Coordinates of C-alpha atoms in Angstrom, one line a residue:
Chain A
M161 CA 92.8 97.5 40.5
A162 CA 95.2 100.3 41.1
A163 CA 98.3 98.2 41.1
E164 CA 97.9 97.1 37.4
T165 CA 97.9 100.5 36.0
G166 CA 100.2 102.3 38.2
T167 CA 97.9 105.2 38.5
P168 CA 95.6 105.8 41.6
T169 CA 92.1 104.5 41.0
T170 CA 89.5 107.2 41.3
L171 CA 85.8 106.4 42.4
T172 CA 82.8 108.6 41.4
L173 CA 80.4 109.1 44.2
K174 CA 76.9 110.5 43.8
S175 CA 74.7 112.4 46.4
N176 CA 71.1 112.1 46.9
D177 CA 70.7 115.5 45.2
D178 CA 72.6 114.2 42.2
E179 CA 75.9 115.9 42.7
L180 CA 79.0 113.8 41.5
F181 CA 82.4 113.8 43.3
S182 CA 85.6 112.1 42.3
V183 CA 87.6 110.8 45.1
A184 CA 90.6 108.5 45.3
E185 CA 89.8 105.0 46.1
S186 CA 92.6 104.8 48.8
A187 CA 90.8 107.7 50.5
A188 CA 87.2 106.7 49.9
I189 CA 87.7 103.1 51.3
L190 CA 87.8 104.8 54.8
S191 CA 84.1 104.1 54.5
V192 CA 83.4 100.5 55.3
T193 CA 80.3 100.6 53.1
I194 CA 82.2 101.8 50.1
R195 CA 85.1 99.4 50.8
N196 CA 82.7 96.6 50.7
M197 CA 81.3 97.8 47.2
V198 CA 84.8 98.0 45.9
E199 CA 85.7 94.5 47.2
D200 CA 82.5 93.0 45.7
G201 CA 83.3 94.6 42.4
C202 CA 80.1 97.0 42.5
A203 CA 82.3 100.3 42.4
G204 CA 82.9 100.4 38.6
G205 CA 80.5 103.1 37.6
V206 CA 78.9 105.7 39.9
I207 CA 78.4 104.8 43.4
P208 CA 74.9 106.3 44.5
L209 CA 74.8 107.3 48.3
D210 CA 71.2 107.8 48.8
N211 CA 71.4 109.0 52.2
V212 CA 74.0 111.8 51.9
D213 CA 73.4 115.2 50.4
G214 CA 75.9 117.0 48.2
K215 CA 76.9 119.4 50.9
T216 CA 77.6 116.8 53.4
L217 CA 79.3 114.4 51.0
A218 CA 81.7 117.4 49.9
S219 CA 82.5 117.9 53.5
V220 CA 83.1 114.1 54.3
I221 CA 85.4 113.8 51.2
T222 CA 87.4 116.6 52.3
Y223 CA 87.8 114.8 55.4
M224 CA 88.5 111.6 53.7
N225 CA 91.3 113.1 51.7
G226 CA 92.9 115.1 54.7
I227 CA 92.9 112.2 57.0
S228 CA 94.3 109.7 54.5
A229 CA 97.0 112.1 53.7
I230 CA 98.4 111.8 57.2
P231 CA 100.7 109.0 57.8
A232 CA 99.9 106.7 60.6
D233 CA 100.3 109.3 63.5
E234 CA 97.4 109.1 65.9
E235 CA 98.4 112.5 67.4
K236 CA 98.4 114.3 63.9
K237 CA 95.1 112.5 62.9
K238 CA 93.5 113.8 66.1
S239 CA 94.5 117.4 65.5
Y240 CA 93.5 117.2 61.9
R241 CA 90.0 116.0 63.1
D242 CA 89.7 118.6 65.8
K243 CA 90.5 121.4 63.3
F244 CA 88.4 119.9 60.8
L245 CA 85.3 119.9 63.2
S246 CA 86.1 123.3 64.9
D247 CA 84.0 125.4 62.9
K248 CA 80.9 123.2 62.0
D249 CA 77.6 124.1 63.7
F250 CA 75.2 121.7 65.2
E251 CA 73.1 121.1 62.0
T252 CA 76.3 120.3 60.0
L253 CA 77.6 118.0 62.7
A254 CA 74.3 116.2 62.7
D255 CA 74.3 115.8 58.9
M256 CA 77.8 114.4 59.3
V257 CA 77.1 112.0 62.2
L258 CA 74.4 110.5 60.0
A259 CA 76.7 110.3 57.0
A260 CA 79.4 108.8 59.0
N261 CA 77.0 106.1 60.4
Y262 CA 75.7 105.4 56.8
L263 CA 79.1 105.2 55.4
N264 CA 80.3 103.2 58.2
M265 CA 83.4 105.4 59.2
S266 CA 84.0 104.7 62.8
C267 CA 86.9 107.3 63.1
L268 CA 84.6 110.2 61.8
M269 CA 81.6 108.7 63.7
D270 CA 83.6 109.0 67.1
A271 CA 85.0 112.3 66.3
V272 CA 81.7 113.9 65.4
S273 CA 79.8 112.5 68.2
A274 CA 82.5 113.6 70.6
K275 CA 82.1 117.0 69.0
I276 CA 78.4 116.9 69.4
A277 CA 78.7 116.0 72.9
Q278 CA 81.1 118.9 73.6
V279 CA 78.5 121.3 72.0
M280 CA 75.6 119.7 74.1
E281 CA 77.5 119.8 77.3
K282 CA 76.3 123.1 78.9
K283 CA 73.1 123.3 77.0
S284 CA 69.5 123.4 78.5
V285 CA 67.1 120.6 78.3
G286 CA 64.9 122.7 75.9
W287 CA 67.8 123.2 73.6
V288 CA 68.3 119.6 73.3
R289 CA 64.6 118.8 72.7
R290 CA 64.5 121.5 70.0
K291 CA 67.7 120.2 68.1
F292 CA 67.0 116.7 68.4
G293 CA 63.3 117.2 67.8
I294 CA 62.1 115.4 70.9
E295 CA 58.6 115.9 72.3
N296 CA 58.5 116.3 76.1
D297 CA 56.4 113.5 77.1
Y298 CA 56.6 114.1 80.9
T299 CA 53.6 115.6 82.8
P300 CA 54.6 118.9 84.5
E301 CA 54.8 117.0 87.9
E302 CA 56.9 114.4 86.5
E303 CA 59.3 116.8 85.0
A304 CA 59.5 118.6 88.1
A305 CA 60.2 115.5 89.9
V306 CA 63.1 114.3 87.6
K307 CA 64.5 117.7 87.8
E308 CA 64.5 118.0 91.6
E309 CA 66.2 114.7 91.7
H310 CA 69.4 116.2 90.0
K311 CA 68.9 119.9 90.6
W312 CA 72.5 120.5 90.9
T313 CA 73.1 119.9 87.3
F314 CA 70.9 122.7 86.4
E315 CA 73.6 125.3 87.6
G316 CA 75.8 126.9 85.1
V317 CA 73.7 125.8 82.0
E318 CA 73.9 128.1 79.1
T319 CA 71.0 130.4 78.5
D320 CA 69.3 129.5 75.0
D321 CA 70.7 132.3 73.0
D322 CA 70.6 130.5 69.7
N323 CA 68.1 128.5 67.7
Chain B
M46 CA 62.4 130.4 60.6
K47 CA 63.6 127.3 59.6
T48 CA 64.6 125.1 62.5
K49 CA 66.4 122.0 61.5
T50 CA 66.4 119.1 63.8
L51 CA 68.6 116.0 64.1
A52 CA 65.2 114.0 64.2
F53 CA 64.1 115.7 60.8
Y54 CA 67.5 114.3 59.2
L55 CA 67.0 111.0 60.7
V56 CA 63.8 110.7 58.9
R57 CA 65.2 111.8 55.6
Q58 CA 68.3 109.7 55.8
L59 CA 67.7 106.5 57.2
P60 CA 69.2 104.0 55.1
Q61 CA 66.8 102.0 53.1
T62 CA 68.4 98.9 54.1
Y63 CA 68.6 99.8 57.8
D64 CA 67.8 96.8 60.0
K65 CA 64.3 97.0 61.3
Q66 CA 65.5 95.2 64.4
K67 CA 67.7 98.1 65.0
R68 CA 65.2 100.8 64.9
T69 CA 64.7 100.6 68.5
G70 CA 64.4 104.4 69.0
I71 CA 62.0 106.7 69.6
R72 CA 58.7 106.2 67.7
R73 CA 56.4 109.2 67.6
Q74 CA 55.0 112.0 65.5
I75 CA 56.5 115.3 65.5
T76 CA 55.5 118.5 64.1
N77 CA 57.8 119.9 61.6
M78 CA 58.5 123.4 62.5
N79 CA 59.4 124.7 59.1
T80 CA 55.9 125.7 58.1
G81 CA 55.1 127.7 61.2
G82 CA 51.3 127.6 62.1
E83 CA 50.6 125.1 59.5
S84 CA 51.8 121.8 61.0
E85 CA 53.2 119.2 58.9
Q86 CA 53.4 115.8 60.4
I87 CA 56.4 113.5 60.1
H88 CA 55.0 110.0 60.6
H89 CA 56.6 107.4 62.9
L90 CA 60.0 109.1 63.5
L91 CA 62.7 106.5 64.0
V92 CA 65.8 107.7 65.6
P93 CA 68.7 105.1 65.4
Q94 CA 69.4 104.7 69.2
E95 CA 73.1 103.8 68.4
I96 CA 73.6 107.4 67.3
I97 CA 71.9 108.7 70.3
T98 CA 73.8 106.3 72.6
E99 CA 77.2 107.0 70.7
I100 CA 76.7 110.8 71.6
L101 CA 75.4 110.5 75.2
S102 CA 78.4 108.1 76.1
K103 CA 80.7 110.9 75.5
L104 CA 79.0 113.6 77.7
P105 CA 79.9 114.4 81.3
V106 CA 77.9 112.8 84.1
N107 CA 76.5 116.1 85.1
S108 CA 75.0 116.8 81.4
L109 CA 73.5 113.2 81.5
L110 CA 71.8 113.7 84.8
R111 CA 70.4 117.0 83.5
F112 CA 69.3 115.5 80.2
K113 CA 67.3 112.8 82.0
S114 CA 64.6 115.6 82.0
V115 CA 64.6 115.6 78.2
S116 CA 62.0 112.8 77.9
K117 CA 61.1 109.5 79.3
S118 CA 63.0 107.4 76.7
W119 CA 66.2 109.7 77.2
R120 CA 65.9 108.9 81.0
F121 CA 65.4 105.3 80.3
L122 CA 68.5 105.4 78.0
I123 CA 70.6 107.2 80.4
S124 CA 69.7 104.8 83.2
S125 CA 70.3 101.8 81.0
K126 CA 73.3 99.4 81.9
H127 CA 74.7 99.5 78.4
L128 CA 74.9 103.3 78.5
I129 CA 76.5 103.3 81.9
K130 CA 79.1 100.8 80.8
T131 CA 79.8 102.4 77.5
H132 CA 80.1 105.8 79.2
L133 CA 82.5 104.5 81.9
E134 CA 84.9 102.9 79.2
Y135 CA 84.8 106.1 77.2
S136 CA 85.5 108.4 80.2
K137 CA 88.5 106.2 81.3
K138 CA 89.9 105.8 77.7
N139 CA 89.3 109.2 76.2
E140 CA 88.6 111.8 79.0
Y141 CA 91.0 110.6 81.7
S142 CA 92.2 114.0 83.0
A143 CA 88.8 115.7 82.7
R144 CA 86.6 112.9 84.2
T145 CA 89.0 111.7 86.9
R146 CA 88.8 113.3 90.3
I147 CA 90.8 113.0 93.4
I148 CA 89.0 112.5 96.7
S149 CA 90.3 112.7 100.1
T150 CA 89.2 114.6 103.4
T151 CA 89.3 118.2 104.4
S152 CA 88.9 119.3 108.2
K153 CA 88.2 123.1 108.6
F154 CA 85.3 122.3 111.0
G155 CA 85.6 118.7 111.5
R156 CA 86.2 116.3 108.8
S157 CA 84.5 116.4 105.4
L158 CA 85.0 114.7 101.9
C159 CA 86.8 116.7 99.5
T160 CA 87.3 116.4 95.7
F161 CA 89.0 118.0 92.7
S162 CA 89.5 117.2 89.1
L163 CA 92.8 115.7 87.9
R164 CA 92.8 118.3 85.2
L165 CA 93.0 121.1 87.7
L166 CA 95.9 119.6 89.6
L167 CA 97.8 119.2 86.1
T168 CA 97.1 122.7 85.3
K169 CA 97.5 124.8 88.5
P170 CA 100.1 124.7 91.1
V171 CA 98.0 125.8 93.9
F172 CA 94.1 125.3 94.4
R173 CA 91.6 124.2 96.7
G174 CA 89.5 121.1 96.6
C175 CA 85.7 121.4 96.9
P176 CA 83.7 119.8 99.6
L177 CA 81.5 116.8 98.4
D178 CA 77.8 116.8 99.4
F179 CA 78.1 113.6 101.8
P180 CA 75.6 113.0 104.5
I181 CA 78.5 112.9 107.0
N182 CA 79.9 116.4 107.0
N183 CA 82.1 118.6 109.3
Y184 CA 82.5 115.4 111.4
A185 CA 84.1 115.2 114.8
G186 CA 85.2 111.5 114.3
D187 CA 87.3 109.9 111.8
L188 CA 86.4 109.6 108.0
C189 CA 88.6 107.8 105.6
V190 CA 88.6 106.7 101.9
V191 CA 89.0 103.0 101.7
G192 CA 89.0 102.6 97.8
S193 CA 87.4 103.3 94.6
C194 CA 86.0 101.3 91.7
N195 CA 84.1 102.2 88.6
G196 CA 83.3 105.6 90.1
L197 CA 82.1 104.2 93.4
I198 CA 83.8 105.2 96.6
C199 CA 83.9 103.2 99.8
I200 CA 84.2 105.2 103.0
V201 CA 84.8 104.0 106.5
V202 CA 83.5 106.2 109.4
D203 CA 85.2 106.0 112.9
E204 CA 87.0 102.7 111.5
Y205 CA 84.0 100.4 111.6
K206 CA 81.0 102.0 109.9
F207 CA 81.2 101.7 106.1
W208 CA 79.5 103.7 103.5
L209 CA 79.4 103.4 99.7
C210 CA 78.8 106.5 97.5
N211 CA 78.9 107.7 93.8
P212 CA 80.1 111.4 94.2
S213 CA 79.2 112.2 90.8
T214 CA 75.4 111.2 91.0
R215 CA 75.2 112.0 94.7
E216 CA 74.0 108.6 95.7
F217 CA 75.0 107.3 99.0
K218 CA 74.3 104.2 101.1
Q219 CA 75.3 103.2 104.5
L220 CA 76.3 99.5 105.0
P221 CA 74.7 97.4 107.6
P222 CA 76.9 97.3 110.8
V223 CA 79.8 94.8 110.3
F224 CA 80.8 93.9 113.8
T225 CA 79.8 93.7 117.2
G226 CA 81.9 92.2 120.2
L227 CA 85.4 92.5 121.2
G228 CA 88.2 93.2 118.7
S229 CA 88.8 95.8 116.1
I230 CA 88.5 96.3 112.4
T231 CA 92.1 96.6 111.2
R232 CA 92.2 96.7 107.2
Y233 CA 89.7 97.1 104.5
G234 CA 89.4 96.7 100.7
F235 CA 87.0 97.5 98.2
G236 CA 86.4 96.1 94.5
F237 CA 84.1 95.0 91.9
D238 CA 83.4 91.2 91.3
E239 CA 82.8 91.4 87.6
S240 CA 81.4 87.9 87.1
N241 CA 78.8 88.4 89.7
N242 CA 78.5 92.0 88.8
D243 CA 78.8 93.0 92.4
Y244 CA 80.5 95.4 94.6
K245 CA 82.4 94.1 97.6
V246 CA 84.0 95.4 100.8
Y247 CA 86.4 93.4 102.8
A248 CA 87.0 94.1 106.4
F249 CA 89.7 92.3 108.5
L250 CA 88.9 92.0 112.2
T251 CA 91.4 91.2 114.9
R252 CA 89.4 89.3 117.5
V253 CA 90.6 89.1 121.0
F254 CA 89.5 85.8 122.9
G255 CA 89.3 85.1 126.7
N256 CA 92.8 83.9 126.9
R257 CA 93.9 87.1 125.2
E258 CA 94.5 85.1 122.0
R259 CA 94.4 87.3 119.1
R260 CA 92.9 85.7 115.7
A261 CA 92.7 87.4 112.4
M262 CA 89.2 87.1 111.0
G263 CA 87.5 88.6 108.0
R264 CA 84.1 89.4 106.5
M265 CA 83.0 90.2 103.0
Y266 CA 80.1 92.6 102.3
S267 CA 78.1 92.1 98.9
L268 CA 76.2 95.0 97.6
K269 CA 74.0 92.7 95.8
A270 CA 72.9 90.9 99.0
D271 CA 73.4 94.1 100.9
S272 CA 74.7 92.0 103.9
W273 CA 78.0 91.0 105.3
G274 CA 79.0 87.3 104.8
R275 CA 79.9 85.0 107.6
E276 CA 83.0 85.9 109.7
Q277 CA 85.8 83.6 109.0
E278 CA 89.2 82.9 110.4
L279 CA 92.1 83.9 108.0
F280 CA 94.5 81.4 106.7
V281 CA 96.7 81.8 103.9
D282 CA 98.6 78.8 102.8
G283 CA 97.8 77.1 106.0
S284 CA 99.0 79.8 108.4
P285 CA 97.0 82.7 110.0
F286 CA 97.3 85.9 107.9
Y287 CA 98.1 89.2 109.3
A288 CA 98.2 92.2 107.0
K289 CA 100.8 94.9 107.7
D290 CA 99.6 98.3 109.2
C291 CA 98.0 101.0 107.5
Q292 CA 97.0 99.4 104.4
L293 CA 94.0 99.4 102.1
G294 CA 93.6 96.7 99.7
K295 CA 94.8 97.4 96.2
F296 CA 92.1 96.1 93.7
V297 CA 93.6 94.7 90.3
S298 CA 92.3 92.1 88.1
G299 CA 89.3 91.3 90.2
K300 CA 91.4 90.7 93.3
L301 CA 92.3 92.8 96.4
H302 CA 95.7 92.7 97.5
W303 CA 97.7 93.3 100.8
I304 CA 101.0 92.9 102.2
S305 CA 101.4 90.4 105.0
L306 CA 103.5 90.7 108.2
K307 CA 105.8 88.1 106.5
F308 CA 106.2 90.3 103.6
E309 CA 104.2 88.4 101.0
I310 CA 101.7 89.7 98.7
V311 CA 98.3 88.2 99.5
R312 CA 95.5 88.2 97.3
L313 CA 91.6 87.9 97.8
D314 CA 89.9 86.8 94.8
L315 CA 86.5 88.6 95.0
K316 CA 84.6 86.1 92.9
S317 CA 85.7 82.7 94.9
E318 CA 86.1 84.7 98.0
T319 CA 89.4 82.9 98.7
F320 CA 92.8 84.1 99.7
G321 CA 96.1 83.1 98.2
L322 CA 99.6 84.1 97.7
V323 CA 101.1 85.9 94.8
E324 CA 104.0 83.9 93.5
G325 CA 107.1 85.1 92.1
L326 CA 107.7 88.5 93.7
P327 CA 109.9 91.2 92.3
S328 CA 113.6 91.2 93.3
C329 CA 113.1 94.3 95.3
F330 CA 111.4 92.1 98.1
E331 CA 114.8 90.6 98.7
G332 CA 117.0 93.8 98.9
G333 CA 114.6 96.6 99.6
S334 CA 112.6 97.4 102.6
C335 CA 109.1 98.5 103.4
P336 CA 107.4 97.2 100.3
R337 CA 104.2 99.2 99.6
L338 CA 101.6 98.2 97.1
G339 CA 100.0 100.6 94.5
V340 CA 98.2 100.5 91.3
L341 CA 99.5 102.0 88.0
D342 CA 97.7 101.9 84.8
G343 CA 95.5 99.2 86.0
R344 CA 98.7 97.1 87.1
L345 CA 99.7 96.2 90.4
C346 CA 102.9 97.8 91.5
V347 CA 105.3 97.7 94.6
S348 CA 107.6 100.4 95.8
C349 CA 110.5 99.3 97.8
S350 CA 113.1 101.6 99.6
Y351 CA 116.8 101.3 99.9
L352 CA 117.5 103.3 102.9
N353 CA 121.3 103.1 102.5
E354 CA 121.2 104.4 98.9
S355 CA 118.4 107.0 99.7
R356 CA 116.3 105.8 96.9
F357 CA 113.0 103.7 96.3
D358 CA 112.4 101.8 93.2
I359 CA 108.8 101.0 91.8
W360 CA 108.1 97.7 90.2
I361 CA 105.2 96.9 87.9
W362 CA 103.5 93.6 87.4
N363 CA 103.0 94.0 83.7
E364 CA 101.1 90.9 83.2
Y365 CA 98.8 89.7 86.2
G366 CA 99.5 86.1 87.1
V367 CA 102.6 85.8 85.0
E368 CA 105.5 85.3 87.6
D369 CA 108.4 86.9 85.6
S370 CA 106.6 89.9 84.1
W371 CA 107.6 92.3 87.0
T372 CA 109.8 95.1 85.7
K373 CA 111.5 97.9 87.4
F374 CA 109.5 101.1 86.4
A375 CA 111.4 103.8 88.2
S376 CA 114.1 104.3 90.5
I377 CA 113.8 107.5 92.5
S378 CA 116.5 109.1 94.5
Y379 CA 114.6 111.2 97.3
P380 CA 117.1 113.5 99.0
L381 CA 117.2 115.7 95.8
G382 CA 113.5 115.6 95.2
P383 CA 110.2 116.1 96.9
L384 CA 109.3 112.5 97.0
S385 CA 110.1 110.0 99.9
P386 CA 109.6 106.2 100.2
R387 CA 106.2 107.1 101.8
S388 CA 104.9 109.0 98.8
S389 CA 102.3 106.7 97.2
P390 CA 102.1 106.7 93.5
L391 CA 98.5 107.5 92.7
C392 CA 98.1 107.0 89.0
M393 CA 99.9 107.0 85.7
L394 CA 98.9 109.9 83.7
P395 CA 98.0 109.4 79.9
D396 CA 101.5 110.9 78.9
G397 CA 103.3 108.4 81.0
D398 CA 104.2 110.5 83.9
V399 CA 103.3 109.3 87.4
L400 CA 101.4 111.3 90.0
F401 CA 102.3 110.8 93.6
N402 CA 100.7 112.1 96.8
R403 CA 102.8 113.4 99.6
G404 CA 100.6 115.0 102.3
L405 CA 99.1 118.2 100.7
N406 CA 101.5 118.1 97.8
F407 CA 101.0 116.3 94.6
V408 CA 104.1 115.5 92.7
I409 CA 104.2 114.7 88.9
Y410 CA 107.2 112.6 88.2
N411 CA 108.6 112.1 84.8
P412 CA 110.1 108.7 84.8
K413 CA 112.2 109.6 81.5
D414 CA 113.9 112.6 82.4
K415 CA 113.6 112.1 86.2
R416 CA 112.1 115.6 86.8
F417 CA 109.2 116.5 89.2
R418 CA 106.6 119.1 89.2
E419 CA 104.4 119.9 92.2
S420 CA 100.8 121.1 93.1
Y421 CA 99.5 121.9 96.4
V422 CA 96.0 121.6 97.6
Y423 CA 95.6 124.0 100.7
N424 CA 92.6 122.6 102.2
F425 CA 93.4 118.9 102.1
D426 CA 94.2 116.9 105.3
G427 CA 97.9 116.2 104.8
D428 CA 97.8 112.8 106.7
R429 CA 94.9 111.3 105.1
R430 CA 94.4 108.6 102.4
V431 CA 93.9 110.0 99.0
D432 CA 92.2 108.0 96.0
L433 CA 91.2 108.6 92.5
Y434 CA 87.8 107.9 90.6
T435 CA 86.5 108.2 87.3
E436 CA 83.1 110.0 87.1
S437 CA 80.5 107.5 86.4
L438 CA 76.7 106.8 86.3
V439 CA 77.1 103.6 88.2
S440 CA 74.2 103.2 90.6
L441 CA 74.2 101.7 94.2
A442 CA 70.6 100.7 93.6
S443 CA 69.9 97.4 91.7
D444 CA 67.5 97.0 88.9
D445 CA 64.6 94.6 88.9
D446 CA 66.9 91.7 88.0
G447 CA 69.1 92.4 90.8
E448 CA 71.8 93.6 88.6
Y449 CA 73.9 96.6 89.2
K450 CA 74.1 99.1 86.3

């Protein structure tokens, strides 16, 4: 591995739409999935990541490089994560949470799911159904009853302006 | 219009090797909205429930209660013991200032319960608390906060009628009457018995017998049983136990704590329902006076005053049960600051500062540079007990197995 040659080892990752990415092994092993492959000696050639598309993988690699450049300082890492996620829309965040889950990156998973929660916080029930693709399986009476039970939580909800 | 949904991605991106056992999510068909009128079916949609749980556990209680209306499976998930627990742990650890609220009473037209968020207190110098939607409002009698645990609050009305409530979910429950006959309820405590997953209230009674003899008695209420246990005479280490005045039990490590008239720390184990003495008291019990118990950062603490030197010290028990693990946390000189020996430390803030309550004032004390900053709640009752709670989904109703969520 890297120690033998003195130069950092680089891994090649392939997205499910066949884009190739080079990334330093030291950054890529933030993903437990990739780390296991490296440890098992299966990371020699191209590592196919069948569940991540190129756009998302590019973003995840930016994160891997960014966060691994920060020394052990939890405050700085947190502010990097906040900044990294600040301009991402719901769809991108959804892609990232799934990629983080697949790649087994707990720090990214925590940060992205917290960001999704922050985006959802003031949203309407209809918005959540649409974004998560959930079918309303309540009868109108049942739904009215559930809403009535917690009716104060419907105050101050954002109107559905966006898609 | 192209509408992407998380569910859509989940179909596409589920790892091939994904353990089928873990596919416990929502199974149904949805219509892909990409194609407008021409509906394209995605079959047997599998949403990994861990991801949904991961996201939901980070939402505030208010949003979660609203999202129970999303679908039956979301309602089920949001009411599940697992989510309630994960959510509470996350809130305590990561959203302490935003999800912790302070509760006390206000008395504009009689007493009412009143709360505000810790974040408000940390950001504004003067503010008002907001009245809590509690069945007893604008009450002419007495209303006092006994204690809080996992987002539940115990309240005592007129010093003998107990209530439990979860202010965040607006769930309330009046407890069965504790007491009839001669005597009075003098002290209380509220805590959680983790091994039995049960919330318990303890009430001390002073009974007066025919020959004017007074005896210390006590009874424990269990939420699971929804009843008060047998009344028992209180003996600690063979001698009758009387708690000092004006004390509410401090809940740490599954035990409630009071200071006795003999200046000992007496603990009540909520699991075994037995009393005992805390061995190895901090040295301030020797030199200092008026020891008062508190809880800081989940640890028991004691403040003792040194009247001659106009200061009080706070000692923290770092490792519960380990005798010599008490350390002096702060030594506060009071003629120069807003605090007095009667100011009770309420909590340790994430940055290490300590929040004190002193009547209508809240004082934030920095133990490093010994500086103070103050906030004022103008509609609080200055003389009343104040407590903190973390917003939670913990329910007062038991499930089919008799377990509390």
